[in-house]
Short mmCIF file of C-alpha atoms in Angstrom, two decimals:
data_model
loop_
_atom_site.label_atom_id
_atom_site.label_comp_id
_atom_site.label_asym_id
_atom_site.label_seq_id
_atom_site.Cartn_x
_atom_site.Cartn_y
_atom_site.Cartn_z
CA MET A 134 0.00 0.00 0.00
CA GLU A 135 1.61 3.23 -1.30
CA HIS A 136 5.17 2.44 -0.23
CA ILE A 137 4.43 1.39 3.35
CA SER A 138 7.39 -0.77 4.37
CA HIS A 139 7.19 -3.74 6.71
CA THR A 140 9.74 -5.28 9.02
CA HIS A 141 10.04 -7.14 12.32
CA VAL A 142 11.83 -5.57 15.27
CA GLU A 143 12.86 -7.56 18.33
CA VAL A 144 11.44 -5.93 21.42
CA ASN A 145 11.47 -7.43 24.92
CA GLY A 146 12.24 -10.86 23.50
CA LEU A 147 9.45 -10.80 20.90
CA LYS A 148 9.53 -10.00 17.19
CA LEU A 149 6.99 -7.26 16.59
CA HIS A 150 5.65 -6.39 13.16
CA VAL A 151 6.28 -2.74 12.27
CA ALA A 152 4.80 -0.80 9.34
CA GLU A 153 6.39 2.50 8.34
CA ILE A 154 6.18 5.27 5.77
CA GLY A 155 7.79 8.71 5.53
CA THR A 156 11.05 10.16 6.75
CA GLY A 157 12.32 12.86 9.03
CA PRO A 158 12.87 13.54 12.71
CA LYS A 159 9.20 14.10 13.60
CA VAL A 160 7.66 10.71 14.35
CA VAL A 161 4.00 9.78 14.69
CA LEU A 162 3.51 6.42 16.38
CA PHE A 163 0.08 4.82 15.92
CA LEU A 164 -1.41 2.38 18.46
CA HIS A 165 -4.29 0.23 17.25
CA GLY A 166 -7.43 -1.09 18.90
CA PHE A 167 -9.47 -4.30 18.67
CA PRO A 168 -10.32 -5.98 16.33
CA GLN A 169 -7.61 -4.05 14.54
CA ILE A 170 -3.93 -4.21 13.69
CA TRP A 171 -1.54 -1.73 12.01
CA TYR A 172 -3.79 -1.69 8.93
CA THR A 173 -6.46 0.33 10.73
CA TRP A 174 -4.13 3.35 10.31
CA ARG A 175 -3.64 2.92 6.54
CA TYR A 176 -5.22 6.28 5.66
CA GLN A 177 -3.61 8.23 8.50
CA MET A 178 -0.10 6.87 7.90
CA ILE A 179 -0.07 7.95 4.28
CA ALA A 180 -1.55 11.36 5.11
CA VAL A 181 0.91 12.25 7.88
CA ALA A 182 3.83 11.00 5.77
CA LYS A 183 2.75 13.34 2.96
CA ALA A 184 2.62 16.12 5.57
CA GLY A 185 6.30 15.56 6.37
CA TYR A 186 6.18 13.12 9.27
CA ARG A 187 7.63 9.66 9.75
CA ALA A 188 4.62 7.40 10.40
CA ILE A 189 5.03 4.13 12.31
CA ALA A 190 2.37 1.61 13.31
CA TYR A 191 3.04 -1.75 14.89
CA ASP A 192 1.00 -4.81 15.77
CA PHE A 193 0.84 -5.24 19.53
CA ARG A 194 2.36 -8.44 20.91
CA GLY A 195 0.01 -11.33 20.20
CA TYR A 196 -1.78 -9.38 17.45
CA GLY A 197 -1.48 -9.79 13.68
CA LEU A 198 2.06 -10.52 12.53
CA SER A 199 3.71 -9.91 15.92
CA GLU A 200 4.80 -12.85 18.02
CA LEU A 201 2.62 -14.25 20.77
CA PRO A 202 4.21 -14.18 24.23
CA ALA A 203 4.85 -17.53 25.89
CA GLU A 204 2.13 -17.02 28.50
CA PRO A 205 -0.58 -14.80 26.99
CA GLU A 206 -2.87 -15.23 29.99
CA LYS A 207 -0.35 -13.32 32.11
CA GLY A 208 -0.39 -10.32 29.80
CA GLY A 209 -1.45 -6.82 30.78
CA PHE A 210 -1.55 -3.24 29.54
CA ILE A 211 1.84 -2.51 31.06
CA ASP A 212 3.34 -4.90 28.48
CA LEU A 213 2.11 -2.63 25.70
CA VAL A 214 3.62 0.40 27.44
CA GLU A 215 6.98 -1.32 27.86
CA ASP A 216 6.92 -2.62 24.27
CA THR A 217 6.17 0.84 22.90
CA ILE A 218 8.96 2.50 24.87
CA ALA A 219 11.40 -0.29 23.93
CA LEU A 220 10.41 0.03 20.27
CA LEU A 221 11.11 3.75 20.34
CA ASP A 222 14.48 3.05 21.98
CA THR A 223 15.37 0.38 19.42
CA LEU A 224 14.49 2.72 16.55
CA GLY A 225 16.49 5.55 18.12
CA ILE A 226 13.46 7.78 18.66
CA SER A 227 13.63 9.94 21.78
CA LYS A 228 10.22 11.58 21.45
CA ALA A 229 7.08 10.99 19.37
CA PHE A 230 3.55 12.06 18.70
CA LEU A 231 1.29 9.25 19.98
CA VAL A 232 -2.01 8.40 18.28
CA GLY A 233 -4.25 5.74 19.81
CA THR A 234 -7.73 4.39 19.30
CA ASP A 235 -9.85 2.02 21.37
CA LEU A 236 -7.49 -0.19 23.43
CA GLY A 237 -4.50 1.64 21.92
CA SER A 238 -5.50 4.82 23.73
CA PHE A 239 -4.78 3.20 27.09
CA PRO A 240 -1.03 2.67 26.59
CA ALA A 241 -0.86 6.09 24.91
CA TYR A 242 -2.27 7.74 28.03
CA MET A 243 -0.14 5.54 30.30
CA ILE A 244 3.03 6.55 28.45
CA ALA A 245 2.04 10.23 28.66
CA VAL A 246 1.70 9.86 32.45
CA LEU A 247 4.70 7.59 33.11
CA TYR A 248 7.11 8.84 30.43
CA PRO A 249 6.08 12.45 29.72
CA GLU A 250 9.51 13.24 28.25
CA ARG A 251 8.81 10.78 25.41
CA VAL A 252 5.55 12.38 24.23
CA THR A 253 5.34 15.50 22.03
CA SER A 254 1.55 15.41 21.90
CA LEU A 255 -1.21 12.82 22.01
CA VAL A 256 -4.28 12.08 19.92
CA SER A 257 -6.98 9.70 21.11
CA LEU A 258 -9.88 8.53 19.00
CA GLY A 259 -13.01 7.38 20.79
CA VAL A 260 -11.54 7.13 24.30
CA PRO A 261 -11.19 9.99 26.81
CA PHE A 262 -8.45 9.64 29.43
CA ARG A 263 -8.64 6.32 31.23
CA LEU A 264 -6.18 4.06 32.96
CA PRO A 265 -6.73 0.32 33.45
CA GLY A 266 -8.49 -0.30 36.74
CA PRO A 267 -11.93 -0.82 38.30
CA ARG A 268 -14.62 0.60 36.02
CA ASP A 269 -18.00 1.71 37.38
CA ASP A 270 -19.31 2.27 33.86
CA ILE A 271 -18.70 -1.36 32.91
CA ASP A 272 -19.99 -2.65 36.24
CA LEU A 273 -23.25 -0.78 35.68
CA MET A 274 -23.84 -2.41 32.28
CA PRO A 275 -26.13 -5.44 31.87
CA GLU A 276 -24.79 -9.00 32.07
CA GLY A 277 -24.96 -9.36 28.29
CA PHE A 278 -22.67 -6.37 27.64
CA TYR A 279 -19.87 -7.55 25.37
CA CYS A 280 -17.03 -6.50 27.69
CA LYS A 281 -18.53 -8.53 30.52
CA ARG A 282 -19.09 -11.54 28.28
CA TRP A 283 -15.54 -11.46 26.90
CA GLN A 284 -14.08 -11.15 30.39
CA GLU A 285 -15.29 -14.66 31.16
CA PRO A 286 -12.47 -17.14 30.41
CA GLY A 287 -13.49 -19.44 27.59
CA ARG A 288 -16.79 -17.79 26.72
CA ALA A 289 -15.62 -15.66 23.78
CA GLU A 290 -13.37 -18.50 22.63
CA ALA A 291 -16.39 -20.79 22.38
CA ASP A 292 -18.50 -18.08 20.76
CA PHE A 293 -15.86 -17.14 18.17
CA GLY A 294 -14.93 -20.78 17.59
CA ARG A 295 -18.27 -21.49 15.88
CA PHE A 296 -17.25 -19.27 12.95
CA ASP A 297 -14.29 -18.62 10.70
CA VAL A 298 -12.06 -15.66 11.56
CA LYS A 299 -13.42 -13.52 8.72
CA THR A 300 -16.97 -13.85 10.07
CA VAL A 301 -15.86 -12.96 13.59
CA ILE A 302 -14.12 -9.79 12.39
CA LYS A 303 -17.07 -8.88 10.18
CA ASN A 304 -19.54 -9.31 13.04
CA ILE A 305 -17.47 -7.23 15.44
CA TYR A 306 -17.07 -4.43 12.89
CA ILE A 307 -20.83 -4.40 12.33
CA LEU A 308 -21.59 -4.41 16.06
CA PHE A 309 -18.99 -1.78 16.95
CA SER A 310 -20.26 0.47 14.14
CA GLY A 311 -23.59 0.84 15.92
CA THR A 312 -24.71 3.65 18.21
CA LYS A 313 -25.48 1.49 21.26
CA PRO A 314 -23.08 -0.59 23.39
CA PRO A 315 -23.34 -4.18 22.04
CA THR A 316 -25.36 -6.13 24.58
CA ALA A 317 -26.71 -9.65 24.06
CA ARG A 318 -29.84 -11.16 25.49
CA GLU A 319 -29.42 -13.71 28.23
CA ASP A 320 -30.17 -16.53 25.76
CA GLN A 321 -27.70 -15.45 23.04
CA GLU A 322 -23.99 -14.95 22.53
CA ILE A 323 -22.40 -11.79 21.13
CA MET A 324 -21.81 -13.31 17.68
CA ASP A 325 -25.52 -14.22 17.47
CA MET A 326 -26.48 -10.55 17.60
CA VAL A 327 -25.53 -10.10 13.92
CA ASP A 328 -27.82 -11.40 11.19
CA PRO A 329 -25.61 -13.28 8.69
CA SER A 330 -27.19 -11.29 5.84
CA THR A 331 -26.09 -7.93 7.30
CA PRO A 332 -23.69 -6.26 4.85
CA LEU A 333 -20.40 -4.69 5.78
CA PRO A 334 -20.45 -0.94 6.47
CA PRO A 335 -20.05 0.89 3.13
CA TRP A 336 -16.70 2.38 4.19
CA PHE A 337 -15.23 -1.06 5.02
CA SER A 338 -14.53 -3.15 1.92
CA GLU A 339 -14.27 -6.88 1.38
CA GLU A 340 -10.57 -6.27 0.74
CA ASP A 341 -10.24 -4.57 4.13
CA LEU A 342 -12.00 -7.50 5.78
CA ALA A 343 -9.71 -9.98 4.02
CA VAL A 344 -6.62 -8.14 5.32
CA TYR A 345 -7.88 -8.15 8.90
CA ALA A 346 -8.93 -11.79 8.66
CA SER A 347 -5.59 -12.94 7.27
CA LEU A 348 -3.74 -11.28 10.14
CA TYR A 349 -6.02 -12.59 12.88
CA GLU A 350 -5.88 -16.04 11.33
CA LYS A 351 -2.17 -15.85 12.05
CA SER A 352 -2.44 -14.54 15.63
CA GLY A 353 -5.80 -15.84 16.79
CA PHE A 354 -7.67 -14.09 19.61
CA ARG A 355 -5.83 -15.50 22.60
CA TYR A 356 -3.88 -12.39 23.56
CA SER A 357 -6.47 -9.88 22.29
CA LEU A 358 -9.06 -11.28 24.69
CA GLN A 359 -6.58 -11.03 27.55
CA VAL A 360 -5.59 -7.46 26.64
CA PRO A 361 -7.82 -5.51 26.75
CA TYR A 362 -10.88 -7.36 27.99
CA ARG A 363 -9.60 -9.51 30.84
CA THR A 364 -7.21 -6.91 32.20
CA ILE A 365 -9.07 -3.62 31.67
CA GLY A 366 -10.32 -3.70 35.27
CA ILE A 367 -6.88 -4.36 36.78
CA ASP A 368 -4.76 -1.48 38.04
CA CYS A 369 -1.35 -2.31 36.59
CA CYS A 370 0.59 0.87 37.32
CA GLY A 371 -0.50 2.18 40.73
CA ILE A 372 -0.90 5.79 39.61
CA THR A 373 -2.94 7.71 42.19
CA ASN A 374 -2.83 11.26 40.81
CA PRO A 375 -2.44 10.99 37.04
CA LYS A 376 -1.63 14.01 34.91
CA VAL A 377 -1.20 14.23 31.15
CA LEU A 378 0.99 17.25 30.49
CA ALA A 379 1.27 16.75 26.72
CA PRO A 380 -1.13 18.65 24.46
CA THR A 381 -3.96 16.22 23.81
CA LEU A 382 -6.64 15.95 21.14
CA LEU A 383 -9.73 13.80 21.64
CA ILE A 384 -11.68 12.96 18.48
CA MET A 385 -15.09 11.41 19.10
CA GLY A 386 -17.74 10.31 16.65
CA GLU A 387 -21.16 11.46 17.76
CA LYS A 388 -22.47 8.02 16.81
CA ASP A 389 -19.80 6.13 18.79
CA TYR A 390 -21.41 3.53 21.04
CA VAL A 391 -18.87 4.44 23.76
CA LEU A 392 -20.95 7.58 24.40
CA GLY A 393 -23.65 5.18 25.61
CA PHE A 394 -21.53 4.01 28.54
CA PRO A 395 -22.99 5.25 31.87
CA GLY A 396 -21.63 8.70 32.69
CA MET A 397 -19.38 8.90 29.62
CA VAL A 398 -20.79 12.09 28.08
CA GLU A 399 -20.69 13.82 31.46
CA TYR A 400 -17.10 12.68 32.06
CA ILE A 401 -15.90 14.03 28.70
CA LYS A 402 -17.32 17.44 29.61
CA SER A 403 -16.22 17.33 33.26
CA ASP A 404 -13.80 19.45 35.24
CA LEU A 405 -12.18 16.19 36.39
CA LEU A 406 -11.06 15.35 32.85
CA LYS A 407 -9.77 18.90 32.38
CA HIS A 408 -7.85 18.56 35.66
CA ILE A 409 -6.17 15.35 34.52
CA VAL A 410 -5.61 16.56 30.95
CA PRO A 411 -5.35 20.35 31.24
CA ASP A 412 -4.22 20.94 27.64
CA LEU A 413 -7.15 19.11 26.03
CA ASP A 414 -9.01 19.85 22.81
CA SER A 415 -12.09 17.81 21.95
CA VAL A 416 -13.67 17.44 18.52
CA PHE A 417 -16.97 15.68 17.84
CA LEU A 418 -17.72 14.51 14.30
CA GLU A 419 -21.42 14.25 13.59
CA GLU A 420 -21.29 11.16 11.37
CA GLY A 421 -18.39 9.48 13.15
CA ASN A 422 -18.71 6.15 14.89
CA HIS A 423 -16.28 4.01 16.91
CA PHE A 424 -14.14 3.59 13.77
CA VAL A 425 -14.18 7.30 13.01
CA HIS A 426 -10.71 7.30 11.39
CA GLU A 427 -11.72 4.55 8.97
CA LYS A 428 -15.19 5.88 8.22
CA LEU A 429 -14.18 9.55 7.86
CA PRO A 430 -10.46 9.44 7.03
CA GLU A 431 -10.25 12.78 5.23
CA GLN A 432 -11.89 14.68 8.08
CA VAL A 433 -9.84 12.93 10.75
CA ASN A 434 -6.60 13.38 8.79
CA GLU A 435 -7.15 17.10 8.40
CA ILE A 436 -7.96 17.60 12.09
CA MET A 437 -5.06 15.41 13.18
CA ILE A 438 -2.44 16.99 10.91
CA ASN A 439 -3.50 20.50 11.92
CA PHE A 440 -3.04 19.46 15.55
CA LEU A 441 0.35 17.84 14.88
CA ASN A 442 1.55 20.90 12.99
CA LYS A 443 0.43 23.17 15.82
CA HIS A 444 2.62 21.26 18.27
CA ARG A 445 5.52 20.51 15.96
CA LYS A 446 8.72 21.56 17.69
#
């Protein structure tokens, strides 16, 4: 895809798949979500490279073309933080712009708190500041809420195992493109919520689906169910008074199901969030959903590049 290069870099004893395009001292490091891999940033990588930045996206450990750790069930968010810092060190990058979405926003925020000297600025799509730890918003959701279901060891594995990988990815993309948090009835599993005849979203092609499926066929879902779902409620860093000093941009789609989490809209507008992230800009895109950067790439790219340029040092 338009001169994006691919390599493997050994980080913390694992070979991680790294995609890269562009040159120069200003680096934008992209951190993906679930059910994504580096490819979710295909539009953004090309755009920021054309704007004069070096764009890097990697598959988290246990995702896509990156190696699976020996004991995936012991994994946690701190592994993604340590991998990201070690990757920057290995590539000789002292400081970077961080861009995260979904689960990728968590290590981005954690790095901004724990390693502020490594972060020029931060962009988060779909997730306001959060650290892993006990979550009232998830606790308040019904039993059939997807996060609760996937936290149960073996349940998602059995659910996903009834289908091929392509169908699993397709179903999750359809569910996560909706405006309400995916929640199953007591008598159904998450995969059963999608009618097999439901088409892909118009902005997500069969080719896109094939790329995602081929990469998850390689990695499976073993680590991606552990991180984020089975560790999102575990405090892994012991931070009691977090502060993000880096300039931060939050891009939310107004149709993102995350806004349906209890208290989420109020939190995004709260003084508490401004206290934790004092240099915060928030942008809401009317037609955006949870995959706002894939659905509306031109809008997101323009907003993101303007923000990067503003804080380019």
